mmCIF file of C-alpha atoms in Angstrom:
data_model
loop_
_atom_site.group_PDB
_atom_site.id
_atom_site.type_symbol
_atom_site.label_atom_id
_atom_site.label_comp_id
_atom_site.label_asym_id
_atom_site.label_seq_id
_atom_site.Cartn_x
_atom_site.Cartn_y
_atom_site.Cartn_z
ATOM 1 C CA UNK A 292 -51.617 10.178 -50.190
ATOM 2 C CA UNK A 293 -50.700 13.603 -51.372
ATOM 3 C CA UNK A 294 -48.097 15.333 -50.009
ATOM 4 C CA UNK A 295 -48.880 18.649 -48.876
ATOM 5 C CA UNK A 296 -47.037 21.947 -47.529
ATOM 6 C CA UNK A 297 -48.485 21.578 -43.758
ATOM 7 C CA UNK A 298 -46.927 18.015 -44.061
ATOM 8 C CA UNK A 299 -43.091 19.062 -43.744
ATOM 9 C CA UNK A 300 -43.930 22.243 -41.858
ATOM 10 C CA UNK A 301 -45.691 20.241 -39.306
ATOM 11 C CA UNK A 302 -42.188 17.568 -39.173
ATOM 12 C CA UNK A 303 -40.277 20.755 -39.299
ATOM 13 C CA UNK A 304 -41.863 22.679 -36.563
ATOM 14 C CA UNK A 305 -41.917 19.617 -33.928
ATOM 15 C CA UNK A 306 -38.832 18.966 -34.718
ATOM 16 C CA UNK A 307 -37.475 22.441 -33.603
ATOM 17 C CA UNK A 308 -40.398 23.278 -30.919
ATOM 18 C CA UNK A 309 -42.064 22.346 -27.841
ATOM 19 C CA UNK A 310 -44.847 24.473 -28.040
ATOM 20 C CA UNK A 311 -48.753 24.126 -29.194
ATOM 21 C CA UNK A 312 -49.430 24.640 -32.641
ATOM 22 C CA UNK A 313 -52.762 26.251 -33.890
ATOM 23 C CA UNK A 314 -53.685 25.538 -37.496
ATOM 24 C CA UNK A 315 -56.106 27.448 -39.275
ATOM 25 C CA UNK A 316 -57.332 27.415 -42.901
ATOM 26 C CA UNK A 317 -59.842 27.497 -45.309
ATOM 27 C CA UNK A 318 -61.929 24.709 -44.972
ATOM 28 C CA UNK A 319 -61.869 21.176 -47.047
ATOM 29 C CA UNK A 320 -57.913 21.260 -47.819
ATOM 30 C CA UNK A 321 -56.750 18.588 -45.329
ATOM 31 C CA UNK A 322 -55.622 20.014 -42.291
ATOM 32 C CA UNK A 323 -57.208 17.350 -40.048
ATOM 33 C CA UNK A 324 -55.700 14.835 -42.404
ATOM 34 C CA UNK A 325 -52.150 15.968 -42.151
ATOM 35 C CA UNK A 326 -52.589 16.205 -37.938
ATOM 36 C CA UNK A 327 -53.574 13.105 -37.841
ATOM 37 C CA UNK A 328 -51.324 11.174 -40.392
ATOM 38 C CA UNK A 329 -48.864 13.700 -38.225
ATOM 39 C CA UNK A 330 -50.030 11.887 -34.930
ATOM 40 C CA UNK A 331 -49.499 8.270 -36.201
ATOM 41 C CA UNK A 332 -45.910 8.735 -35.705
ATOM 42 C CA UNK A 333 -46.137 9.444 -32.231
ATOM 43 C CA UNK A 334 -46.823 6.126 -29.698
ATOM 44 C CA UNK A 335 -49.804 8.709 -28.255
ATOM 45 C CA UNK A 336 -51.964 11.355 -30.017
ATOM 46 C CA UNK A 337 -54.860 12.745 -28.531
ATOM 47 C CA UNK A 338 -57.191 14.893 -30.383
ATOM 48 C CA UNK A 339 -59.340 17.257 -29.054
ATOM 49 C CA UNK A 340 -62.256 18.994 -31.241
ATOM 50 C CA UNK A 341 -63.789 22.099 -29.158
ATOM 51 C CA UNK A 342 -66.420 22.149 -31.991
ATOM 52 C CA UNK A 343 -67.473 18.290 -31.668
ATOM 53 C CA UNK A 344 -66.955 18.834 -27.787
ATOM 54 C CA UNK A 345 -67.415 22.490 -26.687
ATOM 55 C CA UNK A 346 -67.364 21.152 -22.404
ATOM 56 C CA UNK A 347 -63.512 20.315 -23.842
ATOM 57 C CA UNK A 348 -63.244 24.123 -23.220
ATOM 58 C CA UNK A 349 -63.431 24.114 -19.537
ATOM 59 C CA UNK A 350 -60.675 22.177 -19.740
ATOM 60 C CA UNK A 351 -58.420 24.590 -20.521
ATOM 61 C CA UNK A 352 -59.482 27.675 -19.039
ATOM 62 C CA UNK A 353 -57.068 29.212 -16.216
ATOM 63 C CA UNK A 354 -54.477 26.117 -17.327
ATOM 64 C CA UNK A 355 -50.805 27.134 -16.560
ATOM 65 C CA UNK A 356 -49.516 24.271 -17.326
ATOM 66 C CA UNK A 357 -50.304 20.993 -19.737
ATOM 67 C CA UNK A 358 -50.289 18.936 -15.789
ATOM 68 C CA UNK A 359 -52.766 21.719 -14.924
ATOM 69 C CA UNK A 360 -54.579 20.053 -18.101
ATOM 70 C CA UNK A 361 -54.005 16.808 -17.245
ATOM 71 C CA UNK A 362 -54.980 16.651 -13.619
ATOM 72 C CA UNK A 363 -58.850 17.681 -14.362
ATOM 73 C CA UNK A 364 -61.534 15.626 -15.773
ATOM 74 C CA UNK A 365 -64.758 16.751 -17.617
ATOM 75 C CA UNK A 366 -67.714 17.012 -15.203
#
């Protein structure tokens, strides 16, 4: 595996936040990669792709809250 920049930046930032974390790039250089070599760590990861899944969007709209999130289901 190579090791790249987002790789300790994404350890760093969890390690010192609690909030969500947007990642944008150019495409092709391994961002979904890292996230989800990121999320094997973790005893849960859920990943959600709005482009793959654009009803994930409802999801979220007028959310306070990640129980707001949690509570509602896709129709």
């Amino acid at each position: 595996m190579l090791k790249r920049k987002i790789d300790t930046y994404l350890t760093d930032y969890y390690a010192t936040n609690c909030n969500a974390l947007l990642i944008t790039g150019a495409r092709q250089i391994g961002k979904t990669y890292s996230i989800r070599e990121f999320g094997r760590t973790f005893k849960s990861f859920i990943e959600i792709n709005f482009l793959e899944n654009p009803d994930a969007v409802a999801l979220f709209k007028g959310a306070k809250n990640s129980s707001d999130i949690l509570l509602r289901q896709l129709s």
